[in-house]
Coordinates of C-alpha atoms in Angstrom, one line a residue:
X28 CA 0.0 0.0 0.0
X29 CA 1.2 3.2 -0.5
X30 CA 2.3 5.8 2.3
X31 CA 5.2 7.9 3.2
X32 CA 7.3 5.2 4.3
X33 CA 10.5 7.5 5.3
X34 CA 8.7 9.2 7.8
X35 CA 7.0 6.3 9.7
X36 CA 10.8 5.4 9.8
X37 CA 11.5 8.4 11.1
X38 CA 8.5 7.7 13.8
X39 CA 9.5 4.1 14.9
X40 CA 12.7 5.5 15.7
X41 CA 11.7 8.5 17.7
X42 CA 9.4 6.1 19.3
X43 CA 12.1 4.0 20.3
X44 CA 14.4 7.1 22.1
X45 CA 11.3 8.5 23.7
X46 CA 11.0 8.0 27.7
X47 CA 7.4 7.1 27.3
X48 CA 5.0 6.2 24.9
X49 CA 4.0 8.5 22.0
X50 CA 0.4 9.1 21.3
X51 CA -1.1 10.6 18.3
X52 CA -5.0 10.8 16.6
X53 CA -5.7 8.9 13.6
X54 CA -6.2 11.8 11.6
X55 CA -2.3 13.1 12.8
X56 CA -0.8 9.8 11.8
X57 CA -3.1 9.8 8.8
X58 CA -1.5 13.2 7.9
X59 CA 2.1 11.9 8.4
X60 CA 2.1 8.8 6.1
X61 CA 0.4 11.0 3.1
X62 CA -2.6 9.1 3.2
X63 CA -6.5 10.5 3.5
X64 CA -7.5 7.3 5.6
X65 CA -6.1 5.0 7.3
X66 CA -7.8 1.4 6.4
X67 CA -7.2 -1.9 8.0
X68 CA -5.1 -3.4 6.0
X69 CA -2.6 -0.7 6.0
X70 CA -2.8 -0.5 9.9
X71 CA -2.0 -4.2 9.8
X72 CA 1.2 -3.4 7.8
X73 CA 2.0 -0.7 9.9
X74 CA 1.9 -3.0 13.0
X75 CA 3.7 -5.7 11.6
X76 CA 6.7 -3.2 10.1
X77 CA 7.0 -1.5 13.7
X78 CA 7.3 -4.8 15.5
X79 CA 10.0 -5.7 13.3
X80 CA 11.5 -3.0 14.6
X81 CA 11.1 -3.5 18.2
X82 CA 8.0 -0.9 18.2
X83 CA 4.5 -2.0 20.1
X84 CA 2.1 -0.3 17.8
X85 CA -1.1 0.0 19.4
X86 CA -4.2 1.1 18.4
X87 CA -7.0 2.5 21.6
X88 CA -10.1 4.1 19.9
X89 CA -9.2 6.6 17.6
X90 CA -5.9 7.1 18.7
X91 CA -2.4 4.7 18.2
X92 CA 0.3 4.2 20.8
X93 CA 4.3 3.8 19.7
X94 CA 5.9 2.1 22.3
X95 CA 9.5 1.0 22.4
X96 CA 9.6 -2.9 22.6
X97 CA 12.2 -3.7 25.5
X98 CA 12.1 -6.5 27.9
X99 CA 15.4 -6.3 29.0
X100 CA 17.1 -3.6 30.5
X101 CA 17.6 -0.9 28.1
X102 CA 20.3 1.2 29.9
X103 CA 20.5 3.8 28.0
X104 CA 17.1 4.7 27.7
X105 CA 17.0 4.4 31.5
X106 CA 20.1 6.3 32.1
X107 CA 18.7 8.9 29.5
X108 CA 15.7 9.2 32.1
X109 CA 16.5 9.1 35.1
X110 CA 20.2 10.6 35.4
X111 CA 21.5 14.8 34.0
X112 CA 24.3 15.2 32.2
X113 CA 26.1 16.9 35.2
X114 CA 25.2 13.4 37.1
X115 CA 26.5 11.4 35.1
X116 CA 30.1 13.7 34.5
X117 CA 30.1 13.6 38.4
X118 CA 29.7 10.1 38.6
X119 CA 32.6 9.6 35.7
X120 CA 35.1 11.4 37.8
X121 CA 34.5 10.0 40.8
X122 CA 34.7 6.3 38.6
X123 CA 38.4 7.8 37.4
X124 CA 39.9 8.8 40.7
X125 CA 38.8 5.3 42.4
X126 CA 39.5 3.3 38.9
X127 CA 43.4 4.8 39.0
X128 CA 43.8 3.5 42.5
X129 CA 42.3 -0.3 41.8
X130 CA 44.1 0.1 38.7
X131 CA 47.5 -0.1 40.7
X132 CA 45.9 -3.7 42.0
X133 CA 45.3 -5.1 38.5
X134 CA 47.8 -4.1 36.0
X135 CA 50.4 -6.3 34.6
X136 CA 53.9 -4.8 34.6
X137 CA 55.2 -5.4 31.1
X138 CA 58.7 -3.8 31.9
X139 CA 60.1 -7.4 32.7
X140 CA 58.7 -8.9 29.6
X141 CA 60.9 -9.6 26.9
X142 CA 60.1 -8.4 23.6
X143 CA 58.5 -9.8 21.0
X144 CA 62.1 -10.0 18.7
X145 CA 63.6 -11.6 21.6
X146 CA 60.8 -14.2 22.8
X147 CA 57.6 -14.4 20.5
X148 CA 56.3 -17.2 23.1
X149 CA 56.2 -14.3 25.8
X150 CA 53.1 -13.4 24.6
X151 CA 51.6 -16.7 25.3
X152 CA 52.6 -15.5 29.4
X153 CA 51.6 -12.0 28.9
X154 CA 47.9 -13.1 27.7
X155 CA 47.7 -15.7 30.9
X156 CA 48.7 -12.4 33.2
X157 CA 46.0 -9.7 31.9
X158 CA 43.5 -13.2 31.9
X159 CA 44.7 -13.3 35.5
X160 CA 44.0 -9.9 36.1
X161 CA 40.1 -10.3 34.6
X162 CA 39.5 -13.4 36.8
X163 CA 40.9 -11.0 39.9
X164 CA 39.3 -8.2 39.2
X165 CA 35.7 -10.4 38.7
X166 CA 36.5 -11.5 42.8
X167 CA 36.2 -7.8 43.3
X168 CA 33.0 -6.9 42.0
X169 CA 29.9 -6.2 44.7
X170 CA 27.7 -8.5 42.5
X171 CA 28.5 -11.6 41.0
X172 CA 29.2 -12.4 37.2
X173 CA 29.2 -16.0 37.4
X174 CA 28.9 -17.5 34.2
X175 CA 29.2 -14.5 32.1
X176 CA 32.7 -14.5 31.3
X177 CA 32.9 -18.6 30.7
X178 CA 32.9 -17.9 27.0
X179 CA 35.4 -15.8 26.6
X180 CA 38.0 -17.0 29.2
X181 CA 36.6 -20.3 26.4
X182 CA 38.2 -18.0 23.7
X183 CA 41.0 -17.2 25.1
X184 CA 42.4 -20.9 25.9
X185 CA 41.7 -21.6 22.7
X186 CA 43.9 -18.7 21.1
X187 CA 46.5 -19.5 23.9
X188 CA 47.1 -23.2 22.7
X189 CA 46.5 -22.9 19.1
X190 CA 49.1 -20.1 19.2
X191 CA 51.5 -22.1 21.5
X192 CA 51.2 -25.4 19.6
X193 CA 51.9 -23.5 16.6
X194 CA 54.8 -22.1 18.0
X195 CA 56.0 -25.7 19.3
X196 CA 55.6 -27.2 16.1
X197 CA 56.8 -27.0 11.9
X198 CA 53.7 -26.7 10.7
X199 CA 53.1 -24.2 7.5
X200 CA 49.7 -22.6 9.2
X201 CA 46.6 -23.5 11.7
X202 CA 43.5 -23.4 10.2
X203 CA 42.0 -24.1 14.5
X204 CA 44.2 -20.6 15.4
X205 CA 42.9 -18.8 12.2
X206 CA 39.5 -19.2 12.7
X207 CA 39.7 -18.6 16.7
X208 CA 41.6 -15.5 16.3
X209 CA 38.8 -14.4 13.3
X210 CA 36.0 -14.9 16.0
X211 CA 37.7 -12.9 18.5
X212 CA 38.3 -10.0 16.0
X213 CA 34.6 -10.0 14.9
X214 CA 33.0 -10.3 18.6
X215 CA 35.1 -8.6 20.7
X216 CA 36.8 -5.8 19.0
X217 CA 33.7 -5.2 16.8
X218 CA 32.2 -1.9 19.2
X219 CA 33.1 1.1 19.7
X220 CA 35.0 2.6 22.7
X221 CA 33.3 6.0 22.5
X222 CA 30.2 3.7 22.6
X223 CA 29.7 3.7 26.4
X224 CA 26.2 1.5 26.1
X225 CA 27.6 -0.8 23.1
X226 CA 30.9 -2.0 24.6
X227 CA 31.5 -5.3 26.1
X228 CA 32.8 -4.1 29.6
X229 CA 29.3 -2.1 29.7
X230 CA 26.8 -5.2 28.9
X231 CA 29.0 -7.1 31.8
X232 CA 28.1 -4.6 34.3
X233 CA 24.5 -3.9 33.5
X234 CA 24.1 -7.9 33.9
X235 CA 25.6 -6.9 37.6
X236 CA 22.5 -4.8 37.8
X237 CA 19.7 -6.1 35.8
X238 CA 17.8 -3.5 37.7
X239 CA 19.8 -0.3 36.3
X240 CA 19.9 1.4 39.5
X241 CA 23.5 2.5 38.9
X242 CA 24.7 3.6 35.5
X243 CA 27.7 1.5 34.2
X244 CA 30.2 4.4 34.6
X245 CA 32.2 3.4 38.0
X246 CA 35.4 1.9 38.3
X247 CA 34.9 -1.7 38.0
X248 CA 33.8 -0.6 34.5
X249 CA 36.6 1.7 34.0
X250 CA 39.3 -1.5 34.3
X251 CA 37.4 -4.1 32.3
X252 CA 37.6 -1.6 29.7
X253 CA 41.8 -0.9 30.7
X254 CA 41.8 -4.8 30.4
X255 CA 39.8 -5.6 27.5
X256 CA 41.9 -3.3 25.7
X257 CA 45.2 -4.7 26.4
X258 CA 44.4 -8.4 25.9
X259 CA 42.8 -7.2 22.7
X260 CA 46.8 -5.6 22.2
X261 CA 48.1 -8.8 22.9
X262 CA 46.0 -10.9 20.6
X263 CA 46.7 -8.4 17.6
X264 CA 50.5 -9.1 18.3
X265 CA 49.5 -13.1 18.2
X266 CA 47.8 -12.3 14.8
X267 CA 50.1 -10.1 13.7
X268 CA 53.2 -12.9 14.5
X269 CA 51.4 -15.7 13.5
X270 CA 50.6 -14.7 10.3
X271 CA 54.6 -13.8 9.7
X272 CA 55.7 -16.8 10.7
X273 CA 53.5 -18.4 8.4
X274 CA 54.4 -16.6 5.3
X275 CA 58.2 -17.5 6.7
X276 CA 57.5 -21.1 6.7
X277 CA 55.4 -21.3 3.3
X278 CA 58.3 -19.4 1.7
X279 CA 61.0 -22.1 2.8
X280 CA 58.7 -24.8 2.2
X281 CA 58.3 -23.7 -1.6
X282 CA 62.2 -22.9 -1.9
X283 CA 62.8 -26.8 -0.7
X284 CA 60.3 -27.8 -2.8
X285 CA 61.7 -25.7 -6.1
X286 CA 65.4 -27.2 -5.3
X287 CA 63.9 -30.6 -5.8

């Protein structure tokens, strides 16, 4: 049917920021879509486009509700509600000062590590220290994460022993490490770190509070992001020395094979 499909776009996702519901008259939403009556079959469509788009479209006499489809705890909708901007910069700095001194608890002193010219297996203990660090930092927390993390610490032994057997062995490539260290680029380094709601160290402290009492901005948040970010480091130089040696050992492989 035809109607002015860009702005009922434009009206699921308003819908979807606002605090509460939006309400409008027949007649308004009549007048937005370009239409001169609004008829059951299009209202149908309509209904089954917005809940494809997590959008409760309603319809209560003459009128039609918009309302944003969320079941779980949508911080920042919640946030947006019920904390200021001044609030929430308050409750940032206060998160820094007590995130610099826990910091000093968890952070893994590289300075004795040698470097990756001199020992490419190093990072094989380096990644087993900053995991060390997550698993510490988890005893910390006020509120349990059981289970939450049981995936990726998954991800990481994987990476871990794929890269050390690699290592160990003559082998040309891993097709196991390739594919492990291809999932952990596509889940875990795939969000934004300006994205305070989107990152991973967020959605591990709103499961802390599925209520959303506090806003994810406090300290413990503060180091699973310091954390996150260095093993991320660490499994980039994995990649990145994998993927050389590889290339090394396919090149002598195809010299022997050329002499022969």
């Amino acid at each position: 049917m035809q109607y002015d499909a860009e702005s009922f776009s434009k009206l699921l996702a308003e819908s979807k920021d606002a605090i509460s519901p939006l309400k409008m008259k027949r007649s308004e939403l009549a007048l937005i879509l370009s239409r001169q009556k609004m008829s059951f079959e299009l209202i149908y469509e309509l209904e089954e486009i917005a809940e494809s788009q997590g959008v409760i479209m309603a319809q209560i006499g003459n009128d039609f509700l918009f309302v944003s489809n969320w079941n779980d705890c949508d911080s920042l909708r919640v946030y947006k509600e019920r904390y200021s901007e001044k609030e929430l910069a308050e409750c940032q700095e206060l998160a820094e000062a007590r995130f610099a001194k826990l910091w000093e608890t968890l952070r893994v002193d590289t300075s004795d590590y040698p470097t990756l010219e001199e020992n490419k297996e190093a990072l094989i203990d380096l990644l087993e220290d900053y995991m060390g660090s997550v698993q510490e930092l988890l005893l910390k927390l006020p509120s349990t994460l059981e289970g939450t993390l049981d995936e990726f610490f998954s991800d990481m032994e994987l990476i871990k022993s794929g890269y050390s057997e690699f290592m160990s062995s003559q082998h040309l490539d891993s097709d196991d490490l390739e594919c492990d260290l291809r999932e952990f680029d596509n889940y875990y380094n795939n969000y934004s770190h300006d994205d305070l709601f989107d990152s991973l160290p967020a959605k591990l402290l709103v499961n802390v509070d599925i209520t959303c009492e506090e806003p994810p901005i406090n300290e413990y948040y503060l180091c699973f992001n310091a954390l996150f970010g260095e093993i991320g480091g660490v499994v980039s130089q994995i990649n990145e020395n994998y993927y050389y040696l590889t290339d090394i050992r396919k090149g002598l492989y195809a010299d022997k094979v050329s002499a022969i």
